[in-house]
Short mmCIF file of C-alpha atoms in Angstrom, two decimals:
data_model
loop_
_atom_site.label_atom_id
_atom_site.label_comp_id
_atom_site.label_asym_id
_atom_site.label_seq_id
_atom_site.Cartn_x
_atom_site.Cartn_y
_atom_site.Cartn_z
CA ASP A 1 -46.13 -200.82 -96.94
CA ALA A 2 -49.65 -201.01 -99.19
CA GLY A 3 -48.89 -204.12 -101.57
CA VAL A 4 -50.18 -203.80 -105.21
CA THR A 5 -53.29 -202.71 -105.70
CA GLN A 6 -56.09 -202.89 -108.12
CA SER A 7 -59.46 -201.90 -108.75
CA PRO A 8 -62.39 -202.54 -109.23
CA THR A 9 -62.63 -205.58 -107.44
CA HIS A 10 -64.74 -207.58 -109.85
CA LEU A 11 -67.39 -205.99 -112.57
CA ILE A 12 -70.21 -207.16 -115.62
CA LYS A 13 -69.82 -206.03 -118.88
CA THR A 14 -72.07 -206.99 -122.38
CA ARG A 15 -70.52 -207.28 -125.11
CA GLY A 16 -69.49 -205.04 -127.27
CA GLN A 17 -68.27 -202.49 -124.99
CA GLN A 18 -65.03 -201.41 -123.77
CA VAL A 19 -63.25 -201.27 -120.47
CA THR A 20 -60.92 -200.26 -118.00
CA LEU A 21 -59.34 -201.18 -115.27
CA ARG A 22 -56.12 -199.97 -113.11
CA CYS A 23 -53.84 -200.67 -111.21
CA SER A 24 -51.47 -199.48 -108.26
CA PRO A 25 -47.73 -201.02 -107.97
CA LYS A 26 -45.91 -201.20 -104.73
CA SER A 27 -44.25 -198.38 -103.81
CA GLY A 28 -40.82 -197.83 -105.12
CA HIS A 29 -41.62 -200.32 -107.97
CA ASP A 30 -40.96 -198.86 -111.72
CA THR A 31 -42.45 -201.64 -113.83
CA VAL A 32 -46.16 -203.38 -114.33
CA SER A 33 -47.13 -206.03 -116.06
CA TRP A 34 -50.15 -207.49 -116.88
CA TYR A 35 -51.88 -211.61 -117.32
CA GLN A 36 -54.97 -212.67 -117.76
CA GLN A 37 -56.38 -215.62 -116.01
CA ALA A 38 -59.74 -217.82 -117.38
CA LEU A 39 -60.91 -220.16 -115.01
CA GLY A 40 -58.92 -222.81 -114.32
CA GLN A 41 -56.42 -222.15 -116.85
CA GLY A 42 -52.93 -220.20 -115.27
CA PRO A 43 -52.30 -216.53 -115.82
CA GLN A 44 -51.12 -215.63 -119.43
CA PHE A 45 -49.02 -212.89 -119.87
CA ILE A 46 -50.99 -209.51 -121.26
CA PHE A 47 -47.98 -207.31 -121.71
CA GLN A 48 -45.16 -204.97 -119.29
CA TYR A 49 -44.86 -201.46 -119.18
CA TYR A 50 -41.91 -199.53 -118.32
CA GLU A 51 -41.15 -195.52 -118.60
CA GLU A 52 -44.19 -195.19 -120.02
CA GLU A 53 -43.55 -198.11 -122.56
CA GLU A 54 -44.87 -201.04 -123.55
CA ARG A 55 -41.79 -203.12 -124.03
CA GLN A 56 -42.83 -207.12 -123.91
CA ARG A 57 -46.37 -208.19 -125.44
CA GLY A 58 -47.67 -211.65 -125.38
CA ASN A 59 -49.55 -213.18 -127.40
CA PHE A 60 -53.05 -210.56 -127.23
CA PRO A 61 -55.06 -208.94 -129.81
CA ASP A 62 -54.71 -204.92 -130.23
CA ARG A 63 -58.27 -204.68 -128.45
CA PHE A 64 -55.97 -204.60 -125.33
CA SER A 65 -54.45 -201.68 -124.84
CA GLY A 66 -51.94 -200.03 -121.80
CA HIS A 67 -50.81 -197.52 -120.18
CA GLN A 68 -48.55 -196.25 -117.28
CA PHE A 69 -48.82 -192.74 -115.84
CA PRO A 70 -45.80 -190.76 -114.42
CA ASN A 71 -46.63 -191.87 -111.34
CA TYR A 72 -46.10 -195.61 -112.56
CA SER A 73 -49.74 -196.76 -112.25
CA SER A 74 -51.59 -198.63 -114.85
CA GLU A 75 -54.17 -198.95 -117.23
CA LEU A 76 -55.63 -201.90 -119.42
CA ASN A 77 -58.10 -201.32 -121.47
CA VAL A 78 -60.09 -203.91 -123.13
CA ASN A 79 -62.03 -202.75 -126.66
CA ALA A 80 -65.43 -204.76 -128.61
CA LEU A 81 -65.30 -207.27 -125.74
CA LEU A 82 -66.36 -210.46 -126.02
CA LEU A 83 -67.88 -213.74 -124.44
CA GLY A 84 -63.64 -215.24 -123.94
CA ASP A 85 -62.90 -212.24 -121.90
CA SER A 86 -64.15 -213.15 -119.27
CA ALA A 87 -61.30 -213.49 -116.71
CA LEU A 88 -59.07 -212.90 -114.21
CA TYR A 89 -56.89 -209.72 -114.80
CA LEU A 90 -53.72 -209.41 -112.19
CA CYS A 91 -51.89 -206.23 -112.18
CA ALA A 92 -48.20 -207.36 -111.25
CA SER A 93 -45.04 -204.95 -110.66
CA SER A 94 -41.31 -205.70 -109.98
CA LEU A 95 -38.27 -202.76 -109.49
CA LEU A 96 -36.82 -203.93 -113.42
CA GLY A 97 -33.32 -201.89 -111.78
CA SER A 98 -33.21 -204.66 -108.92
CA GLY A 99 -32.20 -206.47 -111.98
CA GLY A 100 -30.48 -210.40 -111.87
CA ALA A 101 -31.85 -212.93 -110.67
CA SER A 102 -32.44 -210.28 -106.77
CA GLY A 103 -35.82 -209.21 -109.20
CA GLU A 104 -39.39 -210.73 -107.94
CA LEU A 105 -42.72 -209.34 -109.25
CA PHE A 106 -45.59 -209.01 -107.32
CA PHE A 107 -49.31 -209.61 -107.74
CA GLY A 108 -52.45 -207.92 -106.85
CA GLU A 109 -55.58 -209.57 -106.23
CA GLY A 110 -57.44 -208.91 -109.79
CA SER A 111 -59.81 -207.58 -110.89
CA ARG A 112 -62.28 -210.70 -112.54
CA LEU A 113 -64.70 -209.35 -115.19
CA THR A 114 -67.37 -211.03 -116.59
CA VAL A 115 -68.51 -210.51 -120.40
CA LEU A 116 -72.62 -211.26 -121.00
CA ALA B 1 -41.37 -221.19 -127.08
CA GLN B 2 -40.57 -221.99 -123.77
CA SER B 3 -43.00 -224.11 -121.83
CA VAL B 4 -44.70 -225.31 -118.72
CA THR B 5 -46.63 -228.45 -117.85
CA GLN B 6 -47.97 -230.04 -114.90
CA LEU B 7 -48.70 -233.13 -114.13
CA GLY B 8 -52.58 -233.54 -112.87
CA SER B 9 -54.59 -230.73 -112.76
CA HIS B 10 -55.94 -231.98 -109.01
CA VAL B 11 -53.63 -233.51 -106.57
CA SER B 12 -55.40 -234.18 -102.49
CA VAL B 13 -53.47 -234.79 -99.35
CA SER B 14 -54.00 -236.72 -96.42
CA GLU B 15 -53.06 -233.83 -93.57
CA GLY B 16 -48.96 -234.96 -92.60
CA ALA B 17 -48.36 -236.80 -95.75
CA LEU B 18 -46.11 -235.87 -98.46
CA VAL B 19 -47.27 -233.27 -100.91
CA LEU B 20 -45.83 -233.63 -104.36
CA LEU B 21 -46.30 -231.61 -107.21
CA ARG B 22 -44.82 -232.12 -110.50
CA CYS B 23 -43.54 -229.02 -113.17
CA ASN B 24 -41.44 -230.51 -116.04
CA TYR B 25 -40.48 -227.61 -118.56
CA SER B 26 -39.95 -226.58 -122.35
CA SER B 27 -36.45 -224.19 -122.42
CA SER B 28 -34.48 -223.15 -125.44
CA VAL B 29 -31.82 -220.53 -123.21
CA PRO B 30 -31.80 -222.60 -118.70
CA PRO B 31 -35.19 -221.15 -117.06
CA TYR B 32 -35.88 -219.14 -114.04
CA LEU B 33 -38.09 -221.00 -112.73
CA PHE B 34 -41.33 -220.49 -110.56
CA TRP B 35 -43.93 -221.79 -107.92
CA TYR B 36 -47.19 -219.88 -107.04
CA VAL B 37 -49.60 -220.38 -104.96
CA GLN B 38 -52.99 -218.99 -105.24
CA TYR B 39 -56.23 -218.53 -102.55
CA PRO B 40 -59.62 -218.59 -103.50
CA ASN B 41 -60.51 -214.92 -104.95
CA GLN B 42 -56.97 -213.47 -104.89
CA GLY B 43 -53.80 -212.88 -105.87
CA LEU B 44 -50.51 -215.26 -107.11
CA GLN B 45 -47.31 -214.96 -103.90
CA LEU B 46 -44.32 -216.60 -104.74
CA LEU B 47 -43.76 -219.72 -103.19
CA LEU B 48 -39.97 -220.37 -104.30
CA LYS B 49 -37.43 -219.45 -107.10
CA TYR B 50 -34.41 -220.99 -108.89
CA THR B 51 -32.37 -218.41 -110.98
CA SER B 52 -29.12 -221.14 -111.45
CA ALA B 53 -28.07 -220.87 -107.61
CA ALA B 54 -28.47 -223.21 -105.74
CA THR B 55 -30.08 -226.60 -107.74
CA LEU B 56 -32.21 -226.90 -104.38
CA VAL B 57 -35.00 -224.53 -103.45
CA LYS B 58 -36.29 -223.83 -100.75
CA GLY B 59 -39.30 -221.28 -99.93
CA ILE B 60 -41.54 -219.94 -97.65
CA ASN B 61 -44.45 -222.33 -96.09
CA GLY B 62 -41.97 -225.64 -95.23
CA PHE B 63 -42.00 -226.36 -99.16
CA GLU B 64 -38.71 -226.83 -101.27
CA ALA B 65 -37.87 -227.45 -105.28
CA GLU B 66 -35.81 -229.67 -107.08
CA PHE B 67 -33.86 -227.77 -110.70
CA LYS B 68 -33.31 -230.38 -112.57
CA LYS B 69 -31.32 -229.70 -115.78
CA SER B 70 -31.60 -234.00 -116.76
CA GLU B 71 -35.02 -234.26 -117.00
CA THR B 72 -36.07 -230.59 -117.50
CA SER B 73 -38.20 -231.02 -113.90
CA PHE B 74 -38.35 -228.20 -111.21
CA HIS B 75 -41.29 -230.51 -108.67
CA LEU B 76 -42.47 -228.86 -105.69
CA THR B 77 -42.55 -230.76 -102.72
CA LYS B 78 -43.94 -230.41 -99.01
CA PRO B 79 -43.14 -233.03 -96.24
CA SER B 80 -46.12 -232.63 -93.97
CA ALA B 81 -49.21 -231.39 -95.24
CA HIS B 82 -51.30 -228.60 -93.60
CA MET B 83 -54.19 -228.12 -94.05
CA SER B 84 -53.53 -224.47 -95.18
CA ASP B 85 -51.42 -225.61 -97.87
CA ALA B 86 -54.71 -226.15 -99.96
CA ALA B 87 -54.79 -224.05 -102.13
CA GLU B 88 -53.13 -224.36 -106.36
CA TYR B 89 -50.26 -224.01 -107.49
CA PHE B 90 -48.62 -222.54 -110.41
CA CYS B 91 -45.23 -223.65 -111.93
CA ALA B 92 -43.88 -220.49 -114.62
CA VAL B 93 -40.74 -220.06 -116.74
CA SER B 94 -39.01 -217.66 -117.52
CA ASP B 95 -36.04 -216.26 -119.59
CA PRO B 96 -33.35 -215.04 -117.39
CA GLY B 97 -31.77 -211.97 -120.13
CA LEU B 98 -34.16 -209.34 -118.76
CA GLY B 99 -33.58 -210.57 -115.18
CA ALA B 100 -36.32 -212.32 -113.18
CA ALA B 101 -38.17 -208.89 -112.49
CA GLY B 102 -38.08 -208.31 -116.07
CA ASN B 103 -39.11 -211.11 -117.77
CA LYS B 104 -43.26 -212.09 -118.49
CA LEU B 105 -42.97 -215.01 -117.31
CA THR B 106 -44.79 -218.43 -118.82
CA PHE B 107 -47.23 -220.70 -116.80
CA GLY B 108 -48.78 -224.39 -116.43
CA GLY B 109 -52.06 -224.74 -115.98
CA GLY B 110 -51.71 -224.72 -112.01
CA THR B 111 -52.52 -228.23 -109.74
CA ARG B 112 -54.65 -227.91 -106.92
CA VAL B 113 -54.47 -229.10 -104.07
CA LEU B 114 -56.77 -231.00 -101.83
CA VAL B 115 -56.23 -231.71 -97.90
CA LYS B 116 -57.96 -234.50 -96.52
CA PRO B 117 -58.40 -234.48 -92.05
#
């Protein structure tokens, strides 16, 4: 059973460019969340997608956008990259319908973005 | 708004010694609480979670944590450290309103554990 897979694992961009990161959720999961983890810090919630719609959003500018596809996979797009966008971007999947206390987030290994 | 404070960004323990990682939270409602571990160049792995059942929670790899509402704490312990425990540990909190699967997590800054032979 494949877990959460993310691509690419590493990438380098320059300021002002745009980037797209991809995530395939764990088999059977229907919800995808994205987190940004700057070096030496804890992850910060960007947004969450369910049924191809953004359900929740953290305190990130509109330069950060996303999409969820019918097969539950997801993309994170960042426009007009800034040096401060350099971070590890983590995708987490879950089964929203599991509800209550039994649910759990499963994290991928992340995409490390470096902005020069 | 919820917040998490982890006391000590780095902890050094000897192999076989007690591991104690501190976590305090702030939440307007009784929260769900989590501990995650992150090994170098990897994602996050759930160690254990508190979801309003037993206040003493046992997790994987011999770790456990105790929820103390009066102290707003959820400290993580392991009686005897192993070399393989060297990693970064994150405490996280969420609002239980949407269930453990549906909520955003608010993470602490992390504690890096070094295990000395």
